[in-house]
Amino acid sequence: MQEAFVAQAKRSGGRTVMVGSLEPDQRSPEHEEQVRFWWQRPDSIREERDAPSDEGSWTGHATLAIRVGATWWSFSPRAGAMTNAGDEHHSNGAGEQFLAMLDPSELIGLLDFTISGRGERAGRPVLLVSCRPRPRDRRGFDGFALHHLGAAAHEYVIEVDGEHGILLRVEARFDGQAMQVTEALQIAFDMPLDPELFRFTPPPGEELHRTGAVGRFRHGIPVHEAVAAAPFTVHTLADPPADWELTATLQAGSPRPLEHASVGLHYRSRDATAQLNIHQMAAATAEDYSLPEGEDVERAGLSMRVRRRTDTWPQAQLSMTVDDTLIVMNSDTLTADDLIRIATRLKPASADPPQV
């Protein structure tokens, strides 16, 4: 899948930069899950996924998602109970993967089809079809119709229900190898569905949260307000250049859905020739910012991890822990040595408003 993603980016004229750190035994190269899905025309959907083995499951899927018209509700162990309360600006993709199989009409203009035989899937007679993507424009735009079936595949081997024309199995292949398979284990048509399937009730003890809740994320606020709200020590530059402007952002954090509090300080020169980002969070809740490709540096009694900018790496980066705070800096314009010097000149910021 990664190779297909990179190949698609190259075809579109783009360049990809992917960063990650993963121990070989942490994650299997293959992932499998079972999903139960109900669809009542025109716009009622229920999707249940098996609970992940841990709350940080890489799939990010909700354990339960319900959508009726423009309104959706969801629950997952990590995010808790959520809803958009009808706000169409906030979507969660409930049902989109399977609607692409239940209504595959968008695929007709995107693929060339070759029928290769007949078979059976989930107790249903099927046509076996090999599909090749038709040439597209340089951007590779396909309206996301192929995205849920396996983006950027060289070939799709599909099984089409002989009576209803829906897809009961899709195998997306890249360089002759399967990279994503979606198949029906059981399926039934035209059955009466209990209306309760499309009503959402939070699990006991869970509070229903609305997406985009006001107050958790604040941008462009005074630094002292971010300092007062942060549950850790916030550090700022002791002597920034006179022509640098500062913008502060605050993520206040939330236990459900889980979001750790953080503060971002964004410095930028007025002529836009220099910029610096400083991201801070409580060291006890910080994710892994060890910069595995970096080097260890000791300066002014501080232990830092630094990654230098190169022809293939676009940023200078630095991470360090100071007392209760993890501090991560990056810049597209400054050097790693600049970041080291700046790190030694950070100071705890005050929660008091500036004197006028």
GROMACS .gro file of N, CA, C and O in nm, residues 215-218 229-232 249-255 259-263:
model
   80
  215GLY      N    1  -1.375   2.600   2.240
  215GLY     CA    2  -1.298   2.620   2.362
  215GLY      C    3  -1.178   2.530   2.377
  215GLY      O    4  -1.084   2.564   2.447
  216ARG      N    5  -1.177   2.411   2.311
  216ARG     CA    6  -1.063   2.323   2.328
  216ARG      C    7  -0.942   2.371   2.250
  216ARG      O    8  -0.829   2.359   2.295
  217PHE      N    9  -0.965   2.423   2.129
  217PHE     CA   10  -0.854   2.473   2.047
  217PHE      C   11  -0.872   2.623   2.025
  217PHE      O   12  -0.976   2.668   1.980
  218ARG      N   13  -0.767   2.698   2.061
  218ARG     CA   14  -0.773   2.843   2.046
  218ARG      C   15  -0.646   2.889   1.976
  218ARG      O   16  -0.536   2.853   2.015
  229ALA      N   17  -0.351   2.843   3.108
  229ALA     CA   18  -0.435   2.726   3.086
  229ALA      C   19  -0.356   2.596   3.077
  229ALA      O   20  -0.412   2.488   3.096
  230ALA      N   21  -0.227   2.603   3.049
  230ALA     CA   22  -0.147   2.482   3.027
  230ALA      C   23  -0.112   2.415   3.160
  230ALA      O   24  -0.068   2.482   3.254
  231PRO      N   25  -0.125   2.281   3.170
  231PRO     CA   26  -0.089   2.209   3.293
  231PRO      C   27   0.060   2.174   3.298
  231PRO      O   28   0.097   2.071   3.355
  232PHE      N   29   0.143   2.253   3.237
  232PHE     CA   30   0.288   2.233   3.238
  232PHE      C   31   0.352   2.370   3.219
  232PHE      O   32   0.285   2.469   3.188
  249THR      N   33  -0.097   2.926   2.003
  249THR     CA   34  -0.216   2.841   1.996
  249THR      C   35  -0.221   2.752   2.120
  249THR      O   36  -0.117   2.713   2.174
  250LEU      N   37  -0.341   2.720   2.161
  250LEU     CA   38  -0.362   2.636   2.279
  250LEU      C   39  -0.456   2.522   2.244
  250LEU      O   40  -0.565   2.545   2.191
  251GLN      N   41  -0.413   2.400   2.272
  251GLN     CA   42  -0.502   2.284   2.272
  251GLN      C   43  -0.524   2.249   2.418
  251GLN      O   44  -0.433   2.199   2.485
  252ALA      N   45  -0.643   2.282   2.469
  252ALA     CA   46  -0.667   2.269   2.612
  252ALA      C   47  -0.670   2.125   2.659
  252ALA      O   48  -0.653   2.097   2.777
  253GLY      N   49  -0.691   2.032   2.567
  253GLY     CA   50  -0.694   1.892   2.604
  253GLY      C   51  -0.832   1.847   2.648
  253GLY      O   52  -0.918   1.927   2.685
  254SER      N   53  -0.853   1.717   2.642
  254SER     CA   54  -0.981   1.659   2.679
  254SER      C   55  -0.961   1.513   2.715
  254SER      O   56  -0.885   1.442   2.647
  255PRO      N   57  -1.026   1.465   2.822
  255PRO     CA   58  -1.013   1.323   2.855
  255PRO      C   59  -1.090   1.234   2.760
  255PRO      O   60  -1.054   1.121   2.736
  259GLU      N   61  -0.730   1.397   2.420
  259GLU     CA   62  -0.641   1.492   2.356
  259GLU      C   63  -0.554   1.553   2.465
  259GLU      O   64  -0.606   1.609   2.561
  260HIS      N   65  -0.423   1.542   2.450
  260HIS     CA   66  -0.333   1.596   2.550
  260HIS      C   67  -0.318   1.747   2.529
  260HIS      O   68  -0.313   1.795   2.416
  261ALA      N   69  -0.313   1.820   2.637
  261ALA     CA   70  -0.295   1.964   2.630
  261ALA      C   71  -0.161   1.997   2.568
  261ALA      O   72  -0.060   1.929   2.593
  262SER      N   73  -0.158   2.101   2.487
  262SER     CA   74  -0.033   2.144   2.425
  262SER      C   75  -0.042   2.292   2.392
  262SER      O   76  -0.150   2.350   2.383
  263VAL      N   77   0.075   2.352   2.375
  263VAL     CA   78   0.085   2.493   2.337
  263VAL      C   79   0.181   2.503   2.219
  263VAL      O   80   0.289   2.442   2.220
   0.00000   0.00000   0.00000
